[in-house]
């Protein structure tokens, strides 16, 4: 059975190194070796695997359906559905987060997962939403430069806000009112996305609808191609492709490759 | 050079050191595990198998404990030379179940046996502990306990250090604490306090003879140095101290659910823990930090402990994790899932790797112990077929015949044949 051979690591089975010619025509010589760390070639500014996947997933997000009231939000586990080695994904995400390119948020409610927004998108979104409400502009700008871009953490607590950044209680209340900070505990806050509720509503409805489609089928499995042709209800504005990546990455379904394409089967737990 | 013959040639010429060949073969075997077509273990268990241990001295005997309170020893050596073989049960400590009263042992545990382990130095002794709150030390030949200790609550796990030379302590995990029993003096030596709820799993370090790791229902994994009186010297934190919650006590534990399985690597540098929060975590034992390797979600609904196995001397170190009725094979350092071994019908409770043949033995609550081996095809099958299903290769069937008769030789013919040959032929 040839399946046995495909499991062996490359060192013990000589695989010819594949030279991929990318579709846009530039001659990049990418080696698919079994190295753990994806090293960027020094001369090009080629995005690494995780960043490329983030950009792809960002394109999947339908900004126009929300009339520009939301920035493109990507869920962290959607990356796992595309890139197989989760540890490398985590490591590269950490690097991107520390360099300030992306920002992680914790969406509350029933979702315990992290979601990712590019810092630039977040900034423009916050400026847009706070323009409509009566909060001091300077405060928002200060928040953006100090906390949103300066501090890469998901949550902040009172000590950091007051001692390190010198915000007064009044200012903190204003930020909470502007919904860039959400109360987490006494003395700690999550940094959040204004109007995130809109996203959550769409997302939970959509996820439930997709899972229901799979659960209702006879053996609790459907081909991915078949699922992509079906339509989601109107409330789920995020689109089928977005949700498929979400349910695969969150391990709610198992992705099994068959001769007619990938099959999604509801996982046991 | 990926073929075995190539490696042999290079080793002969001194181009590759001998370790290359052994490493390559080990890896090839570890990656091609599957259910053996010809070999299995005799089915003796009358309850789910809860614990497995292969003797560290010779790798010959497999000790298994079951939820019916019975202990069974199988002999893993096949000396008959035949391909199709059932590993025989050489010892069975029976408990009176139903009407069968023959060969019943009055010494058997009255509750489920949770852990069964060989004495690390030889196969003359083994230890079992279980839900009847007793730890029994058995003489393996007479199948009679040489000693027995009773605790005040069920013993979920016990362990003896495989490398200790200065002490002979058995650590037993009971509700809320760990008791250390000294085999030499025959009494309890001391108690380690630190866990708030039941201790589900315990392992001695394979590097330091005095270090013990324990995990329990309170989601913590604590590392103890038994020589110090103070308490645990390290507490493993899944976030490495980075969680900034208001009440930081809550999430700074090793897992977000009970800790079910613990295993040290053979060099003792890393520790793998498995919890009911469905996560597997890899820890660096020198500084207690979570290496943040992401294995994904692994279904774990077992409230009692499961035995996780780590391959030794395999290059991408593999960790074998029971995932309900399957055994999942992960790369320990990258978190990729290579393979799923399917064969059991119910929760797999224990995995044990044979140190020499790199076979995996898995025991489950469906009362079976399955052997997953790499010796499943081609060479052995061809030999078997040739020997037993017809010698049809014409003139000289002079290949290796395992059951050769002492009196037969290849040039002289039998008496009878000489007589029967007609005279004409000699003209």
XYZ file of C-alpha atoms in Angstrom, chain A residues 1 3-4 7-9 11-14 36 76 80 84-88 90 113-114 153-157 160 184-186 188 250-252 254 268-269, chain B residues 1-2 7 20 23-24 27-28 31-32 244-247 278-279 291-297 299 301 315-316 333-336 338-340 342 376-377:
74
model
C 0.000 0.000 0.000
C -0.027 5.207 1.817
C 2.613 3.820 4.125
C 3.960 9.027 5.898
C 7.728 8.717 6.067
C 9.583 11.964 6.589
C 14.893 12.430 4.857
C 14.404 8.714 4.507
C 12.688 8.836 1.206
C 14.219 10.923 -1.442
C 10.249 23.624 10.134
C -7.460 32.546 14.131
C -5.466 26.066 10.666
C -1.398 22.184 8.333
C 1.407 22.792 10.792
C -0.289 24.643 13.604
C 2.846 25.287 15.608
C 4.480 27.184 12.753
C 1.222 30.116 15.889
C -11.505 32.156 20.046
C -9.212 34.893 18.935
C -1.959 42.572 24.307
C -5.493 41.361 24.053
C -6.568 42.908 27.318
C -5.376 45.719 29.542
C -5.780 46.127 33.229
C -1.278 49.404 32.903
C -13.799 42.033 31.399
C -13.359 42.028 35.140
C -13.051 44.587 37.872
C -9.385 44.823 33.431
C -12.318 24.867 14.609
C -12.331 21.064 14.344
C -16.100 20.954 14.200
C -13.230 16.541 9.761
C -17.723 13.161 17.063
C -17.365 15.625 19.913
C 20.232 6.397 0.336
C 16.963 5.135 1.551
C 22.691 1.677 4.500
C 22.373 6.027 11.006
C 17.831 5.359 13.292
C 16.613 4.962 9.719
C 11.855 5.598 11.796
C 10.696 3.471 8.914
C 5.850 5.167 10.528
C 4.455 1.952 9.162
C -3.373 38.910 32.696
C -6.726 38.067 34.113
C -8.055 39.823 37.183
C -8.197 36.562 39.094
C -8.792 18.060 24.854
C -5.331 19.485 24.570
C 6.701 24.930 24.368
C 3.434 26.074 22.775
C 3.349 23.245 20.267
C -0.158 23.148 18.901
C -1.571 19.644 18.466
C -5.149 20.705 17.909
C -8.104 19.240 19.696
C -11.097 14.076 22.060
C -13.659 12.234 27.729
C 13.905 10.901 14.694
C 10.726 12.920 14.431
C 7.794 18.836 18.259
C 5.762 20.162 15.369
C 2.298 19.045 16.389
C 1.383 17.538 13.045
C 0.634 11.792 11.005
C -1.691 8.909 11.385
C -4.669 7.450 13.203
C -8.125 2.463 14.164
C 3.096 -6.958 8.438
C 3.833 -7.989 4.920
